[in-house]
Amino acid sequence: MLLLFFLVFVLFSQINVIFTHCEQNPLCRLSNDSTIMICDSIFGSQNESSLSPIISCLPTAKIYLFRNFEQIPSHTFQNVTFPENQSFIIKLINISIIDTEAFSNSLIIPRSSKLSIEIGELDSLTSIRLKSNAFNNIKIDHLHFFNFNDFNGHSIFDTDCFGNNLEINKLTFEQCNIIGFSNIISKTVNVYHLSIKSSSNLIQLTDKNLPLFLSTSKSFEISNTSLEIINPHTFQAWSLVLEELIISNNLNFEIFPLMIIDGVLMKLHKLDLSYNSIKILDGNYDWFAYSYTKYLLLRKQQLDLFLKTNILKTLTFLEKIDFSEGFISDDNNNDDLIKNYFPNMSHLNSIDISYTNLSENMIIDLLTSISKIANHFITIGLYGHTLSNKNFCSYYKIFKNAPNLLQLELDKTHECNCVIDLFYSNQLREEITNYSLLQPTCLFNSTRMPCNIEKQLSLSNCTIGGQHVDESNTDSKVGNYAFGAVVAVLTIVLLILLSLGFGVVYQIRRRRLTDLDMEQPVENPLNAIIEERLQNK
């Protein structure tokens, strides 16, 4: 009993110590489930509103929300140790100043854990002052700036707020009036993914307003901005390790300029130019700088504008192409567009032409080109398109070029005609049932009679291997097999009869050679001896 009382006393004493220590600055509250720490100046009295929150006395939370403070002082998170294998978020809303080393190595983050910092909110446009080395000697998974009118009073982001030994996996500016970066001081900063989204002030991109840390970036994205111009020689390929270049959804971006990259982006895997308003592209555009690209996205773009520059013939390593929602201009010279500008692509794994205005003949040209070299599964997105029986002969040749290798993604409502039954054979259907490949739902109707492929070949007057398929020879496979069987049986019977006939003749001839001539009987030798003795007497 005494031991129990002692344990209760010790526990109460410890709780009282924590409570007393935190009561000195009651600006933070922990949620009931202990996952969210909310620190707000309105929690304190008038005299305490200018104080800074003290959180080291409180248990570790997964989300820290700081609101309505004049500044986040240096070493705010000092002596706060985060657990391993966890993800944490620090949110700063309506904060005016982030002091030097507010986020530094005094904030202890295990290598197995991740820290994200979100500054600002989408509903409120504000300004912020970032002091020198505000982020210093720390690893941040995602640093996200929301809705800022300016940084330190300017539209240029001052990179002096980044200290040495800073590692940021992803740096995002969203709805910020940013037009570029200052590069006065060079520090050891690694930013692996840089993204600028929804910036109405970003109109021009040059080598002068790009950050120095871009040399460490694997991905660079500019999307949904007012971008109009990219100057020549903006990117120096020799100093870059870019794997992804995303310039998308910029409605004022109408001219894709020449020579924006000096050299070749040797590590580039993904080039995304989707949802721009590109209308002008030099017919002799040199895509060599992007020649190592494996994934090309041109969603909702004028496809003939790009194809006629021989982009696909230059990007020979392409594995994935996305032309979805793209369109072909109303040009009479575009009938053979696919034949002329879609080369043999041995590395291709998938291509998406969903919801484009490609004609069915263009689709046939595309599938024909792909089928001729296919030696592995290739997925073709065809949502919004219809494959009709009137072109069955063409589809049959495509299928024969690459049996069961072309996996067509079609609308669920597509009718189950002979083309569908051809490409979605029972064997293939069983193989892809467990995969995400979408297919017409009518294929799963067990009461539906599948198409008679042989009969359809005849009805469509198909020419296979230079020979016309006659319906009389294709109405029934059983008839063909029966006729063949009869011919085979008759041939065997004839051979047997011939064999028997030759055997009979052989036996007759043999007997004739061995039979005695009865018209001249053989003389008895005993009679000859008796006659000879009688004569001697």
Coordinates of C-alpha atoms in Angstrom, one line a residue:
M1 CA 0.0 0.0 0.0
L2 CA 2.8 2.3 0.9
L3 CA 4.6 1.5 -2.4
L4 CA 1.4 2.4 -4.3
F5 CA 1.1 5.7 -2.5
F6 CA 4.7 6.5 -3.2
L7 CA 4.3 5.8 -7.0
V8 CA 1.1 8.0 -7.2
F9 CA 3.0 10.8 -5.4
V10 CA 5.9 10.7 -7.8
L11 CA 3.6 10.6 -10.8
F12 CA 1.7 13.6 -9.5
S13 CA 4.9 15.5 -8.8
Q14 CA 6.1 14.9 -12.4
I15 CA 2.8 16.1 -13.9
N16 CA 2.8 19.1 -11.6
V17 CA 6.4 20.0 -12.8
I18 CA 5.4 19.9 -16.4
F19 CA 2.2 21.8 -15.8
T20 CA 4.0 24.5 -13.8
H21 CA 6.8 24.9 -16.4
C22 CA 4.3 25.2 -19.3
E23 CA 2.0 27.5 -17.3
Q24 CA 4.6 30.2 -17.5
N25 CA 3.7 30.6 -21.2
P26 CA 0.3 29.2 -21.8
L27 CA 0.2 29.9 -25.6
C28 CA 0.1 26.3 -26.8
R29 CA -2.6 23.6 -26.4
L30 CA -2.4 20.0 -27.2
S31 CA -5.3 18.2 -28.8
N32 CA -7.1 15.5 -26.9
D33 CA -5.5 12.8 -29.1
S34 CA -2.1 14.4 -28.6
T35 CA -1.5 14.6 -32.3
I36 CA -1.9 18.4 -32.9
M37 CA -0.1 21.2 -31.0
I38 CA -1.8 24.6 -31.6
C39 CA 0.1 27.7 -30.5
D40 CA -1.8 30.9 -30.9
S41 CA -1.2 34.4 -29.5
I42 CA -4.9 34.8 -28.7
F43 CA -4.5 32.1 -26.1
G44 CA -2.5 34.4 -23.9
S45 CA -3.4 37.7 -22.1
Q46 CA -2.7 41.1 -23.5
N47 CA 0.8 41.1 -21.9
E48 CA 1.6 37.7 -23.2
S49 CA 0.6 38.2 -26.8
S50 CA 4.1 39.3 -27.8
L51 CA 5.7 36.3 -26.2
S52 CA 7.0 33.3 -28.1
P53 CA 5.6 29.8 -27.6
I54 CA 7.6 27.4 -25.5
I55 CA 7.0 23.8 -26.7
S56 CA 9.9 21.9 -25.3
C57 CA 8.0 21.1 -22.1
L58 CA 5.1 19.5 -24.0
P59 CA 4.9 16.0 -25.5
T60 CA 5.9 15.6 -29.2
A61 CA 3.0 16.0 -31.6
K62 CA 2.7 15.2 -35.3
I63 CA 1.4 18.6 -36.4
Y64 CA 2.5 21.9 -35.0
L65 CA 0.3 24.9 -35.8
F66 CA 1.6 28.4 -35.0
R67 CA -0.8 31.3 -35.6
N68 CA -0.8 35.1 -35.2
F69 CA 2.7 35.6 -33.9
E70 CA 5.0 38.5 -34.8
Q71 CA 7.9 36.1 -35.3
I72 CA 9.2 32.6 -34.9
P73 CA 12.4 33.3 -32.9
S74 CA 15.7 31.4 -33.2
H75 CA 15.8 27.9 -31.8
T76 CA 12.1 27.7 -31.2
F77 CA 12.3 23.9 -31.4
Q78 CA 15.4 23.6 -29.4
N79 CA 15.6 20.3 -27.3
V80 CA 12.5 19.0 -29.1
T81 CA 13.4 15.4 -30.3
F82 CA 11.1 13.8 -32.8
P83 CA 10.5 10.0 -32.8
E84 CA 11.9 7.8 -35.5
N85 CA 10.0 6.6 -38.6
Q86 CA 7.4 9.4 -38.3
S87 CA 6.3 12.3 -40.5
F88 CA 5.8 15.7 -38.9
I89 CA 4.3 19.0 -40.2
I90 CA 5.0 22.5 -38.9
K91 CA 2.4 25.1 -40.1
L92 CA 3.0 28.8 -39.8
I93 CA 0.0 31.1 -40.4
N94 CA 0.0 34.9 -40.1
I95 CA 3.7 35.0 -39.1
S96 CA 5.5 38.2 -40.0
I97 CA 9.2 37.2 -39.3
I98 CA 11.2 34.0 -39.3
D99 CA 14.3 34.7 -37.3
T100 CA 17.8 33.4 -38.0
E101 CA 18.2 29.7 -37.3
A102 CA 14.5 29.4 -36.4
F103 CA 14.8 26.1 -38.2
S104 CA 18.2 24.6 -37.6
N105 CA 20.0 21.6 -36.2
S106 CA 18.7 22.4 -32.7
L107 CA 15.5 20.7 -34.1
I108 CA 16.5 17.1 -33.8
I109 CA 15.1 14.9 -36.6
P110 CA 16.1 11.3 -36.9
R111 CA 17.2 10.3 -40.4
S112 CA 14.2 7.9 -40.6
S113 CA 11.7 10.7 -40.0
K114 CA 10.4 13.4 -42.3
L115 CA 9.7 17.1 -41.6
S116 CA 7.5 19.3 -43.7
I117 CA 7.1 23.1 -43.2
E118 CA 4.1 24.9 -44.5
I119 CA 4.2 28.7 -44.4
G120 CA 1.1 30.8 -45.2
E121 CA -2.4 29.9 -46.1
L122 CA -4.3 29.9 -49.4
D123 CA -7.1 32.1 -48.1
S124 CA -5.0 35.1 -47.1
L125 CA -2.4 37.1 -49.1
T126 CA 0.4 38.3 -46.8
S127 CA 4.0 39.3 -46.7
I128 CA 6.8 37.8 -44.8
R129 CA 10.4 38.6 -43.8
L130 CA 12.9 35.8 -43.9
K131 CA 16.1 36.6 -42.1
S132 CA 19.5 35.3 -43.1
N133 CA 20.1 31.6 -42.4
A134 CA 16.5 31.2 -41.2
F135 CA 16.7 27.6 -42.5
N136 CA 20.2 26.4 -41.6
N137 CA 21.9 23.0 -41.3
I138 CA 18.7 21.0 -41.4
K139 CA 17.0 18.4 -43.6
I140 CA 13.4 19.3 -44.7
D141 CA 11.3 17.0 -46.8
H142 CA 8.9 19.7 -48.1
L143 CA 9.1 23.5 -47.7
H144 CA 5.9 25.0 -49.0
F145 CA 5.2 28.8 -49.3
F146 CA 1.5 29.7 -49.7
N147 CA 0.0 32.9 -51.0
F148 CA 2.7 35.5 -50.4
N149 CA 2.6 39.0 -51.9
D150 CA 6.3 39.5 -51.4
F151 CA 9.4 38.2 -49.6
N152 CA 11.3 40.8 -47.6
G153 CA 9.4 43.4 -49.5
H154 CA 10.3 42.2 -53.0
S155 CA 9.0 39.8 -55.7
I156 CA 12.5 38.3 -55.8
F157 CA 13.0 35.4 -53.3
D158 CA 16.1 36.1 -51.3
T159 CA 18.0 32.9 -51.1
D160 CA 20.1 34.3 -48.3
C161 CA 17.5 32.9 -45.9
F162 CA 19.0 29.5 -46.8
G163 CA 22.0 28.6 -44.7
N164 CA 24.7 26.1 -45.2
N165 CA 24.2 22.3 -45.2
L166 CA 20.6 22.8 -46.0
E167 CA 18.8 19.9 -47.7
I168 CA 15.3 20.3 -49.1
N169 CA 13.6 17.5 -50.9
K170 CA 10.9 19.6 -52.4
L171 CA 10.5 23.4 -52.4
T172 CA 7.2 24.8 -53.6
F173 CA 5.9 28.3 -54.2
E174 CA 2.1 28.3 -54.6
Q175 CA 0.1 31.5 -55.4
C176 CA 3.1 33.6 -54.6
N177 CA 4.0 36.8 -56.5
I178 CA 7.5 35.6 -57.2
I179 CA 9.4 36.5 -60.4
G180 CA 12.7 35.0 -59.6
F181 CA 15.5 34.3 -57.2
S182 CA 18.4 36.3 -55.9
N183 CA 21.8 34.7 -56.2
I184 CA 24.1 37.1 -54.3
I185 CA 25.5 34.5 -51.8
S186 CA 26.4 31.0 -52.8
K187 CA 25.9 28.4 -50.0
T188 CA 25.8 24.7 -49.7
V189 CA 22.1 24.2 -50.5
N190 CA 20.5 21.1 -52.0
V191 CA 17.0 21.4 -53.4
Y192 CA 16.0 18.3 -55.2
H193 CA 12.6 19.3 -56.5
L194 CA 11.6 23.0 -57.3
S195 CA 8.1 23.9 -58.1
I196 CA 6.5 27.3 -58.9
K197 CA 2.7 27.1 -59.2
S198 CA 0.0 29.7 -59.8
S199 CA 2.3 32.7 -59.9
S200 CA 0.6 35.5 -61.8
N201 CA 3.7 37.7 -61.8
L202 CA 6.1 35.2 -63.4
I203 CA 6.2 36.2 -67.1
Q204 CA 9.7 35.7 -68.2
L205 CA 12.3 33.0 -67.4
T206 CA 16.0 33.7 -67.9
D207 CA 19.3 32.4 -66.7
K208 CA 19.4 35.5 -64.4
N209 CA 16.3 34.8 -62.4
L210 CA 16.9 31.1 -61.8
P211 CA 18.4 30.0 -58.4
L212 CA 21.9 28.7 -58.2
F213 CA 20.7 25.6 -56.3
L214 CA 18.9 24.5 -59.5
S215 CA 22.1 22.7 -60.3
T216 CA 21.2 20.2 -57.6
S217 CA 17.6 19.8 -58.6
K218 CA 16.2 16.6 -60.2
S219 CA 12.9 18.2 -61.0
F220 CA 11.9 21.7 -62.1
E221 CA 8.2 22.7 -62.5
I222 CA 6.5 25.9 -63.7
S223 CA 2.8 25.4 -64.0
N224 CA -0.3 27.6 -64.1
T225 CA 1.7 30.8 -64.2
S226 CA 1.6 33.9 -66.5
L227 CA 4.8 32.7 -68.3
E228 CA 5.1 34.0 -71.8
I229 CA 8.8 33.9 -72.7
I230 CA 11.8 31.6 -72.0
N231 CA 15.0 33.3 -73.1
P232 CA 17.5 31.5 -75.3
H233 CA 20.4 29.8 -73.3
T234 CA 18.3 29.9 -70.1
F235 CA 19.4 26.4 -69.1
Q236 CA 23.0 25.3 -69.1
A237 CA 22.8 21.5 -69.4
W238 CA 26.4 20.8 -68.3
S239 CA 25.6 22.2 -64.8
L240 CA 22.2 20.4 -64.4
V241 CA 21.1 17.0 -63.3
L242 CA 17.4 17.5 -64.2
E243 CA 15.4 14.3 -64.6
E244 CA 12.0 16.1 -64.9
L245 CA 11.3 19.3 -66.8
I246 CA 7.6 20.3 -66.4
I247 CA 6.4 23.5 -68.1
S248 CA 2.6 23.0 -68.1
N249 CA -0.7 24.8 -68.0
N250 CA 0.7 28.2 -68.7
L251 CA -2.1 29.8 -70.8
N252 CA 0.0 32.7 -72.1
F253 CA 2.9 30.5 -73.2
E254 CA 2.2 30.5 -77.0
I255 CA 5.8 30.3 -78.4
F256 CA 8.1 27.5 -77.6
P257 CA 11.5 29.1 -78.3
L258 CA 14.6 27.8 -79.9
M259 CA 17.8 27.0 -78.0
I260 CA 16.5 27.5 -74.5
I261 CA 19.0 24.7 -73.4
D262 CA 22.7 24.7 -74.1
G263 CA 23.9 21.2 -74.4
V264 CA 22.1 17.9 -73.7
L265 CA 20.2 17.1 -70.6
M266 CA 21.8 13.7 -70.1
K267 CA 19.6 12.5 -67.2
L268 CA 16.2 13.9 -68.4
H269 CA 13.5 11.2 -68.2
K270 CA 10.3 13.3 -68.3
L271 CA 9.4 16.2 -70.5
D272 CA 5.9 17.7 -69.8
L273 CA 4.6 20.5 -72.1
S274 CA 0.9 19.7 -71.4
Y275 CA -2.0 22.2 -71.3
N276 CA 0.0 25.2 -72.6
S277 CA -1.2 27.4 -75.5
I278 CA 1.7 26.7 -77.8
K279 CA 0.8 27.8 -81.3
I280 CA 4.2 28.7 -82.8
L281 CA 7.0 26.1 -83.1
D282 CA 9.8 26.2 -85.6
G283 CA 9.3 23.4 -88.2
N284 CA 13.0 22.6 -87.9
Y285 CA 13.1 22.6 -84.1
D286 CA 16.1 20.7 -82.8
W287 CA 15.0 18.3 -80.0
F288 CA 18.5 17.0 -79.5
A289 CA 18.8 18.6 -76.0
Y290 CA 16.0 16.4 -74.8
S291 CA 17.1 13.3 -76.7
Y292 CA 17.4 11.1 -73.5
T293 CA 13.7 11.7 -72.6
K294 CA 11.8 8.5 -71.7
Y295 CA 8.4 10.0 -70.9
L296 CA 6.8 12.7 -73.2
L297 CA 3.6 14.5 -72.2
L298 CA 1.8 16.7 -74.7
R299 CA -1.7 16.7 -73.3
K300 CA -4.1 19.1 -75.0
Q301 CA -1.6 20.3 -77.5
Q302 CA -1.7 20.7 -81.3
L303 CA -0.1 17.3 -82.1
D304 CA 0.7 17.9 -85.8
L305 CA 2.6 21.0 -84.8
F306 CA 5.0 18.9 -82.8
L307 CA 5.0 15.7 -84.9
K308 CA 6.1 17.7 -88.0
T309 CA 9.3 18.7 -86.2
N310 CA 10.2 15.0 -86.1
I311 CA 10.2 15.1 -82.3
L312 CA 9.6 11.3 -82.1
K313 CA 12.4 10.5 -84.5
T314 CA 14.8 12.5 -82.3
L315 CA 13.6 11.1 -78.9
T316 CA 14.5 7.5 -79.7
F317 CA 14.5 6.4 -76.0
L318 CA 10.8 7.1 -75.4
E319 CA 9.0 4.5 -73.4
K320 CA 5.8 6.4 -72.6
I321 CA 3.9 8.9 -74.6
D322 CA 0.8 10.9 -73.6
F323 CA -1.0 12.7 -76.4
S324 CA -4.4 12.6 -74.6
E325 CA -6.8 15.4 -75.3
G326 CA -4.5 16.6 -78.1
F327 CA -5.8 17.6 -81.5
I328 CA -4.8 17.6 -85.2
S329 CA -5.4 20.8 -87.1
D330 CA -7.9 20.9 -90.0
D331 CA -5.2 20.6 -92.6
N332 CA -5.7 18.5 -95.7
N333 CA -2.1 17.5 -95.6
N334 CA -2.5 15.6 -92.3
D335 CA -4.1 12.5 -93.7
D336 CA -0.7 10.6 -93.6
L337 CA 0.5 12.4 -90.5
I338 CA 1.0 9.2 -88.5
K339 CA 2.6 7.3 -91.4
N340 CA 5.1 10.0 -92.1
Y341 CA 6.0 11.1 -88.6
F342 CA 5.5 8.1 -86.3
P343 CA 8.7 6.0 -86.5
N344 CA 9.5 2.6 -85.3
M345 CA 9.9 2.9 -81.5
S346 CA 11.4 -0.3 -80.0
H347 CA 11.4 1.0 -76.4
L348 CA 7.8 2.1 -76.3
N349 CA 5.7 0.6 -73.5
S350 CA 2.6 2.8 -73.6
I351 CA 1.0 5.5 -75.6
D352 CA -2.2 7.4 -74.8
I353 CA -4.3 9.1 -77.6
S354 CA -7.5 9.2 -75.6
Y355 CA -10.0 12.0 -76.4
T356 CA -8.1 13.2 -79.4
N357 CA -9.6 14.0 -82.8
L358 CA -7.4 11.4 -84.6
S359 CA -9.5 9.6 -87.3
E360 CA -9.9 5.9 -87.2
N361 CA -7.5 5.6 -90.2
M362 CA -4.9 7.4 -88.2
I363 CA -5.4 5.1 -85.3
I364 CA -5.0 2.1 -87.7
D365 CA -1.8 3.7 -89.0
L366 CA -0.5 4.1 -85.4
L367 CA -1.4 0.5 -84.4
T368 CA 0.1 -0.8 -87.6
S369 CA 3.4 0.9 -86.9
I370 CA 3.5 -0.3 -83.3
S371 CA 2.5 -3.9 -84.2
K372 CA 5.3 -4.3 -86.7
I373 CA 8.1 -4.0 -84.1
A374 CA 6.2 -5.1 -80.9
N375 CA 8.0 -7.8 -78.9
H376 CA 6.5 -7.0 -75.5
F377 CA 3.2 -5.8 -74.1
I378 CA 2.3 -2.3 -75.2
T379 CA -0.7 -0.4 -73.7
I380 CA -2.6 1.9 -76.0
G381 CA -5.1 4.4 -74.4
L382 CA -8.1 4.8 -76.7
Y383 CA -10.8 6.3 -74.5
G384 CA -13.3 8.3 -76.5
H385 CA -12.6 6.3 -79.8
T386 CA -14.6 3.6 -81.5
L387 CA -13.0 0.7 -83.4
S388 CA -15.5 -0.4 -86.1
N389 CA -16.1 -3.6 -88.0
K390 CA -15.8 -1.8 -91.3
N391 CA -12.0 -1.8 -90.8
F392 CA -11.9 -5.3 -89.5
C393 CA -9.3 -6.5 -92.1
S394 CA -6.8 -3.8 -91.0
Y395 CA -7.3 -4.7 -87.4
Y396 CA -6.9 -8.4 -88.2
K397 CA -3.5 -7.7 -89.8
I398 CA -2.4 -5.6 -86.8
F399 CA -3.4 -8.4 -84.5
K400 CA -1.5 -11.0 -86.6
N401 CA 1.6 -8.8 -86.5
A402 CA 1.6 -8.8 -82.7
P403 CA -0.8 -11.5 -81.3
N404 CA -2.0 -10.5 -77.8
L405 CA 0.8 -7.9 -77.3
L406 CA -1.3 -4.8 -77.9
Q407 CA -3.4 -4.1 -74.8
L408 CA -6.1 -1.7 -75.8
E409 CA -7.8 0.6 -73.2
L410 CA -11.3 1.4 -74.4
D411 CA -14.4 2.9 -72.9
K412 CA -16.5 0.5 -70.8
T413 CA -19.4 1.3 -73.0
H414 CA -17.7 0.3 -76.2
E415 CA -19.8 -2.3 -78.1
C416 CA -18.5 -5.8 -78.3
N417 CA -18.0 -6.2 -82.1
C418 CA -15.6 -8.5 -83.9
V419 CA -12.7 -6.1 -83.4
I420 CA -13.1 -6.2 -79.7
D421 CA -13.4 -10.0 -79.7
L422 CA -10.3 -10.2 -81.8
F423 CA -8.1 -8.2 -79.4
Y424 CA -9.8 -9.4 -76.2
S425 CA -9.5 -13.1 -76.8
N426 CA -10.4 -15.4 -73.9
Q427 CA -6.8 -16.2 -73.1
L428 CA -5.8 -12.5 -73.0
R429 CA -9.0 -11.7 -71.0
E430 CA -8.0 -14.1 -68.3
E431 CA -4.5 -12.7 -68.1
I432 CA -5.6 -9.1 -67.6
T433 CA -8.6 -9.6 -65.4
N434 CA -6.6 -9.0 -62.3
Y435 CA -4.9 -5.9 -63.7
S436 CA -6.1 -2.3 -64.0
L437 CA -6.5 -2.5 -67.7
L438 CA -10.0 -1.2 -68.4
Q439 CA -12.1 -3.0 -71.0
P440 CA -15.7 -3.0 -72.3
T441 CA -18.1 -4.4 -69.7
C442 CA -19.9 -6.4 -72.4
L443 CA -17.0 -8.8 -72.5
F444 CA -18.1 -10.2 -69.1
N445 CA -21.6 -11.0 -70.4
S446 CA -21.5 -14.8 -70.3
T447 CA -24.7 -15.1 -72.5
R448 CA -23.2 -13.1 -75.4
M449 CA -22.2 -15.1 -78.5
P450 CA -18.6 -14.1 -79.5
C451 CA -17.9 -13.1 -83.0
N452 CA -17.0 -15.7 -85.6
I453 CA -13.7 -14.4 -86.7
E454 CA -13.4 -16.6 -89.8
K455 CA -16.8 -15.6 -91.0
Q456 CA -16.1 -11.9 -90.4
L457 CA -12.9 -12.3 -92.5
S458 CA -15.0 -13.5 -95.4
L459 CA -17.8 -10.8 -94.9
S460 CA -15.1 -8.1 -94.9
N461 CA -13.5 -9.5 -98.0
C462 CA -10.2 -9.6 -96.3
T463 CA -7.0 -10.5 -98.2
I464 CA -4.6 -12.4 -95.9
G465 CA -1.2 -13.3 -97.2
G466 CA -2.1 -12.2 -100.7
Q467 CA -5.0 -14.6 -100.9
H468 CA -8.7 -13.7 -100.8
V469 CA -10.7 -15.4 -98.1
D470 CA -13.8 -17.2 -99.7
E471 CA -16.9 -17.5 -97.5
S472 CA -17.5 -21.0 -98.9
N473 CA -14.3 -22.1 -97.4
T474 CA -14.8 -20.3 -94.1
D475 CA -18.5 -20.9 -93.3
S476 CA -17.6 -23.8 -91.2
K477 CA -14.3 -25.0 -89.9
V478 CA -15.9 -28.4 -89.4
G479 CA -16.6 -28.6 -93.2
N480 CA -13.0 -27.8 -94.0
Y481 CA -11.7 -30.4 -91.6
A482 CA -14.2 -33.0 -92.8
F483 CA -13.3 -32.5 -96.4
G484 CA -9.6 -32.8 -95.5
A485 CA -10.3 -35.9 -93.5
V486 CA -12.2 -37.6 -96.5
V487 CA -9.3 -36.8 -98.8
A488 CA -6.8 -38.2 -96.4
V489 CA -8.9 -41.4 -95.9
L490 CA -9.3 -42.0 -99.7
T491 CA -5.6 -41.5 -100.1
I492 CA -4.7 -44.0 -97.5
V493 CA -7.2 -46.6 -99.0
L494 CA -5.8 -46.1 -102.4
L495 CA -2.3 -46.6 -101.1
I496 CA -3.4 -49.8 -99.3
L497 CA -5.1 -51.2 -102.5
L498 CA -2.0 -50.3 -104.6
S499 CA 0.1 -52.1 -102.0
L500 CA -2.1 -55.2 -102.1
G501 CA -2.1 -55.2 -105.9
F502 CA 1.6 -55.1 -106.1
G503 CA 1.8 -57.9 -103.6
V504 CA -0.5 -60.2 -105.6
V505 CA 1.4 -59.5 -108.8
Y506 CA 4.7 -60.3 -107.0
Q507 CA 3.4 -63.6 -105.7
I508 CA 2.1 -64.7 -109.1
R509 CA 5.4 -63.9 -110.8
R510 CA 7.3 -65.8 -108.2
R511 CA 5.1 -68.9 -108.6
R512 CA 5.6 -68.8 -112.4
L513 CA 9.3 -68.9 -112.0
T514 CA 9.2 -72.0 -109.8
D515 CA 6.3 -74.1 -111.4
L516 CA 7.3 -77.3 -113.6
D517 CA 6.2 -77.7 -117.2
M518 CA 3.8 -80.8 -117.1
E519 CA 3.8 -81.2 -120.9
Q520 CA 7.4 -82.6 -120.6
P521 CA 7.4 -85.0 -117.6
V522 CA 10.7 -85.8 -115.9
E523 CA 12.2 -89.2 -116.9
N524 CA 12.5 -91.7 -114.0
P525 CA 16.3 -92.3 -113.5
L526 CA 15.7 -95.9 -112.5
N527 CA 14.3 -96.7 -115.9
A528 CA 17.3 -95.2 -117.6
I529 CA 19.7 -97.4 -115.6
I530 CA 17.8 -100.6 -116.4
E531 CA 17.7 -99.7 -120.1
E532 CA 21.4 -99.0 -120.1
R533 CA 22.2 -102.5 -118.6
L534 CA 20.0 -104.3 -121.0
Q535 CA 21.9 -102.7 -123.9
N536 CA 25.3 -103.8 -122.5
K537 CA 24.2 -107.4 -122.4

